[in-house]
PDB file of C-alpha atoms in Angstrom:
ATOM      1  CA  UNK A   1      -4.918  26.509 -19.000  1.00 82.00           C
ATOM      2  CA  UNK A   2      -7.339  24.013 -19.988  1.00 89.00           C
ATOM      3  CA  UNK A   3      -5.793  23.666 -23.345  1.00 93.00           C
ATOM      4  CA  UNK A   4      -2.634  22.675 -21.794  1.00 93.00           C
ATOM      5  CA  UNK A   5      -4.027  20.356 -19.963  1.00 91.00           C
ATOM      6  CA  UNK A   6      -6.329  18.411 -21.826  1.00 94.00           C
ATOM      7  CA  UNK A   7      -3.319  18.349 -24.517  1.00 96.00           C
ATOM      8  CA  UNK A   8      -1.129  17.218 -21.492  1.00 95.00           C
ATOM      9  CA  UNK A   9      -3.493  14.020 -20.833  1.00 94.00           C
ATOM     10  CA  UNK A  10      -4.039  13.384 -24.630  1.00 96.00           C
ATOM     11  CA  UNK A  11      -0.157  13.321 -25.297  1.00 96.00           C
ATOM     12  CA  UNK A  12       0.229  10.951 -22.070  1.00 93.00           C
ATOM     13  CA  UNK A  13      -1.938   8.331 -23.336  1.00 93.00           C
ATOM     14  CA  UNK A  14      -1.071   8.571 -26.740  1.00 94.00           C
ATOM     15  CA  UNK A  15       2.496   7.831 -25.426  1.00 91.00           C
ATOM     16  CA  UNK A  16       1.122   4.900 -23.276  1.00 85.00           C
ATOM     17  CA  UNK A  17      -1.279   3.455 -26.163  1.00 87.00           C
ATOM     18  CA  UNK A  18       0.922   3.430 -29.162  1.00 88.00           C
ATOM     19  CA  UNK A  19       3.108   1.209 -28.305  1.00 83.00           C
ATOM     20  CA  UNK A  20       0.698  -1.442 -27.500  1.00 79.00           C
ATOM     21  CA  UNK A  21      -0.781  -1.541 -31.219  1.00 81.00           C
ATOM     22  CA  UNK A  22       2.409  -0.675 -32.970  1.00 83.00           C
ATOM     23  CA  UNK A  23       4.823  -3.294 -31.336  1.00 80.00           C
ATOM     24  CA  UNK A  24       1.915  -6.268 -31.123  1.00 76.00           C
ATOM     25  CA  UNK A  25       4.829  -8.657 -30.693  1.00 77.00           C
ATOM     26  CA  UNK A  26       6.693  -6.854 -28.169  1.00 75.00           C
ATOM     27  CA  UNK A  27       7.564  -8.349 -24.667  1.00 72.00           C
ATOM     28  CA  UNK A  28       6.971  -5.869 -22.312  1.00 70.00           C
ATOM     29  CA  UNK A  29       8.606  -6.873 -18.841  1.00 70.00           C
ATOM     30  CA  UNK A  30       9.758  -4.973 -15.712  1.00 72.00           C
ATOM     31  CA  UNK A  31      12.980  -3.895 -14.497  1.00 74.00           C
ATOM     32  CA  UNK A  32      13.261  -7.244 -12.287  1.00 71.00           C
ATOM     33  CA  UNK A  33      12.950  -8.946 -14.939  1.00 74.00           C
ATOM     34  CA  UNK A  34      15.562  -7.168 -17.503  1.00 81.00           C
ATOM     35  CA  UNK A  35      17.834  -7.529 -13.812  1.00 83.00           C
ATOM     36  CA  UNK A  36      17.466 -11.131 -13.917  1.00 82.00           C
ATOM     37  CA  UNK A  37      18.315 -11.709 -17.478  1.00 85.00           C
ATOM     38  CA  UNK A  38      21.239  -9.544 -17.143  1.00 88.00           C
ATOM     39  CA  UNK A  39      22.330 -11.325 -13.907  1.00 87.00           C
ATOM     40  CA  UNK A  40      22.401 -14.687 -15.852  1.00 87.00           C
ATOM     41  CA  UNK A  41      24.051 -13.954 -18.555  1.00 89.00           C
ATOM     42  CA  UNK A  42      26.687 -12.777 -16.582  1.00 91.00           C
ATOM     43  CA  UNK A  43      27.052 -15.753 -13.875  1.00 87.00           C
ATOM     44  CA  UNK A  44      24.297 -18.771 -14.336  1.00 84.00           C
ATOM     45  CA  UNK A  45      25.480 -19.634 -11.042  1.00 88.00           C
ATOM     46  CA  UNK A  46      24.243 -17.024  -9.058  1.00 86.00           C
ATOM     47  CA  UNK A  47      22.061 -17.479  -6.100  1.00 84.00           C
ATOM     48  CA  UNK A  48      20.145 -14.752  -4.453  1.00 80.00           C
ATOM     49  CA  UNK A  49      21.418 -14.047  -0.650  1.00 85.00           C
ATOM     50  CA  UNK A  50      18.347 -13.179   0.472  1.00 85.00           C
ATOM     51  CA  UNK A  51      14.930 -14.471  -0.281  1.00 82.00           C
ATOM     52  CA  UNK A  52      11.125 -11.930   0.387  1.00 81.00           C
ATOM     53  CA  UNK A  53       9.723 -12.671   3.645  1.00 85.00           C
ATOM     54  CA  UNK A  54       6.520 -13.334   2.526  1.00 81.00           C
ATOM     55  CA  UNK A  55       8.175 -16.235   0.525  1.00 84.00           C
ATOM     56  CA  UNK A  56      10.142 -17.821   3.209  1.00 85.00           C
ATOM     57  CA  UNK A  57       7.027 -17.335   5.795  1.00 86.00           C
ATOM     58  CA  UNK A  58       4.682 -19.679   3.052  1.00 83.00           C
ATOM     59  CA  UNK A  59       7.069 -21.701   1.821  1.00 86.00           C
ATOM     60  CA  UNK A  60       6.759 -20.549  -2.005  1.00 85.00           C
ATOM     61  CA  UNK A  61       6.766 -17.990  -4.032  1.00 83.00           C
ATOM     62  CA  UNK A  62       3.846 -15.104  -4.215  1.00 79.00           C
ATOM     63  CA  UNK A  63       2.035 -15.244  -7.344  1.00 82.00           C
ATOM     64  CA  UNK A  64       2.052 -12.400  -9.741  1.00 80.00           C
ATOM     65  CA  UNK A  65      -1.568 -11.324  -8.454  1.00 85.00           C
ATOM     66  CA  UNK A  66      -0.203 -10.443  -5.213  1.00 83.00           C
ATOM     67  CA  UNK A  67       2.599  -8.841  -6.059  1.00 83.00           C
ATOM     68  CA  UNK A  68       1.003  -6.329  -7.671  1.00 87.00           C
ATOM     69  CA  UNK A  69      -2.151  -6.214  -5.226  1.00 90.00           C
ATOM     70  CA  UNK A  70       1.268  -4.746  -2.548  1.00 89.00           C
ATOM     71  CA  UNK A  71       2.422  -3.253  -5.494  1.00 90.00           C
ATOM     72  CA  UNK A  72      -0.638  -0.986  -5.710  1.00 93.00           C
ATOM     73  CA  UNK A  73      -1.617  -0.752  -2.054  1.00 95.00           C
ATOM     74  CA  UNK A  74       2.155   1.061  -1.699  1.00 96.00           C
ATOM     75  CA  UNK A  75       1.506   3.129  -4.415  1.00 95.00           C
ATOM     76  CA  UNK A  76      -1.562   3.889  -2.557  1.00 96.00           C
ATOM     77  CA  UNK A  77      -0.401   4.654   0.275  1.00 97.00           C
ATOM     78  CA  UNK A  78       2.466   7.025  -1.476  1.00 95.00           C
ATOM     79  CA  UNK A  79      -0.126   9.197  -3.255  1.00 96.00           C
ATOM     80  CA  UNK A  80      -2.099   9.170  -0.078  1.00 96.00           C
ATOM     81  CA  UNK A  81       0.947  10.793   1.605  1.00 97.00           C
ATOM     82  CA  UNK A  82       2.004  13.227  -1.089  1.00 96.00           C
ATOM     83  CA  UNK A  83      -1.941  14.213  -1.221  1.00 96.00           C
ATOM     84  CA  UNK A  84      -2.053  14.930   2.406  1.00 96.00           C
ATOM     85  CA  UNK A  85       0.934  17.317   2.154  1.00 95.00           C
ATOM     86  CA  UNK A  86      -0.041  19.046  -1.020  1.00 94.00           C
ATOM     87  CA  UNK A  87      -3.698  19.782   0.651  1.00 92.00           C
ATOM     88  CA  UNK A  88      -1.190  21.415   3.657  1.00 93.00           C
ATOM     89  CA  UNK A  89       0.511  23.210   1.945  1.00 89.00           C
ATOM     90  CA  UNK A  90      -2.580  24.756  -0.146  1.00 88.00           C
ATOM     91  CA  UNK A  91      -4.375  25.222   3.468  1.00 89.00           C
ATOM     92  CA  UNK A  92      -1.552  26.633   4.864  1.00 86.00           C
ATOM     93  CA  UNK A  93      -1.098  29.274   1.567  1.00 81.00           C
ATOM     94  CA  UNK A  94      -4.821  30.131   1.888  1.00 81.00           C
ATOM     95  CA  UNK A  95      -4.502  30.624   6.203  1.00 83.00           C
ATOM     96  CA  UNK A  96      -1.197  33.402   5.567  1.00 80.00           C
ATOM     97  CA  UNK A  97      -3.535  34.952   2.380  1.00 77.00           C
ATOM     98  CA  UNK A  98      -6.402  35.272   4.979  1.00 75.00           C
ATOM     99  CA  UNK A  99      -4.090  36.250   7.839  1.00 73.00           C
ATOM    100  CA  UNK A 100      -2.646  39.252   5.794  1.00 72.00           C
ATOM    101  CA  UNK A 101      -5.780  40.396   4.602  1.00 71.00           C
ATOM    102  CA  UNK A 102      -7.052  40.204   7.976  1.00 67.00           C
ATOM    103  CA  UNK A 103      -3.695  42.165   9.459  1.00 70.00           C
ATOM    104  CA  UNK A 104      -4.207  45.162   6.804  1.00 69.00           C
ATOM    105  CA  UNK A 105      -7.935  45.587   7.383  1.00 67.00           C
ATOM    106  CA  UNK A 106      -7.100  46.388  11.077  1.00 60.00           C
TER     107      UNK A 106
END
């Protein structure tokens, strides 16, 4: 099991690494971004209907900093969630194990 694993992690950051030192040129943007280009090339007039509300509450635009500072407090809060219901459902496996154990000792 350990085997798996640590060759799990090794082939995740091999595919996460290699790119970065065999495409040193490479642009590598976000699917907003690829959206954008893509949305312009297709009509240069387009205006977005609808503009962040953090944006129109300041006036300007959000820099790139804080985008991903509420980019990471989601994802955050996301693992936070998924964590809480994994531990239930682990403490909830281990309560029935110790239930039936308990039921067939009586």
């Amino acid at each position: 099991m350990k085997k798996t694993v640590l060759i799990a992690v090794i082939a995740v950051l091999l595919i996460a690494l290699i790119p970065l030192f065999v495409l040193k040129d490479a642009d590598f943007g976000g699917s907003d971004d690829a959206g954008s280009t893509v949305v312009e090339e297709v009509d240069s007039s387009y205006e977005p209907w609808a503009t962040p509300i953090l944006e129109k509450l300041l006036g300007r635009e959000l820099p790139g900093e804080v985008e991903s500072l509420f980019f990471c407090i989601q994802t955050g809060i996301g693992v936070g969630i998924i964590a809480f219901f994994m531990g239930r459902f682990v403490e909830r496996k281990k309560w029935m194990k110790n239930d039936n154990q308990d039921r067939s000792e009586s």
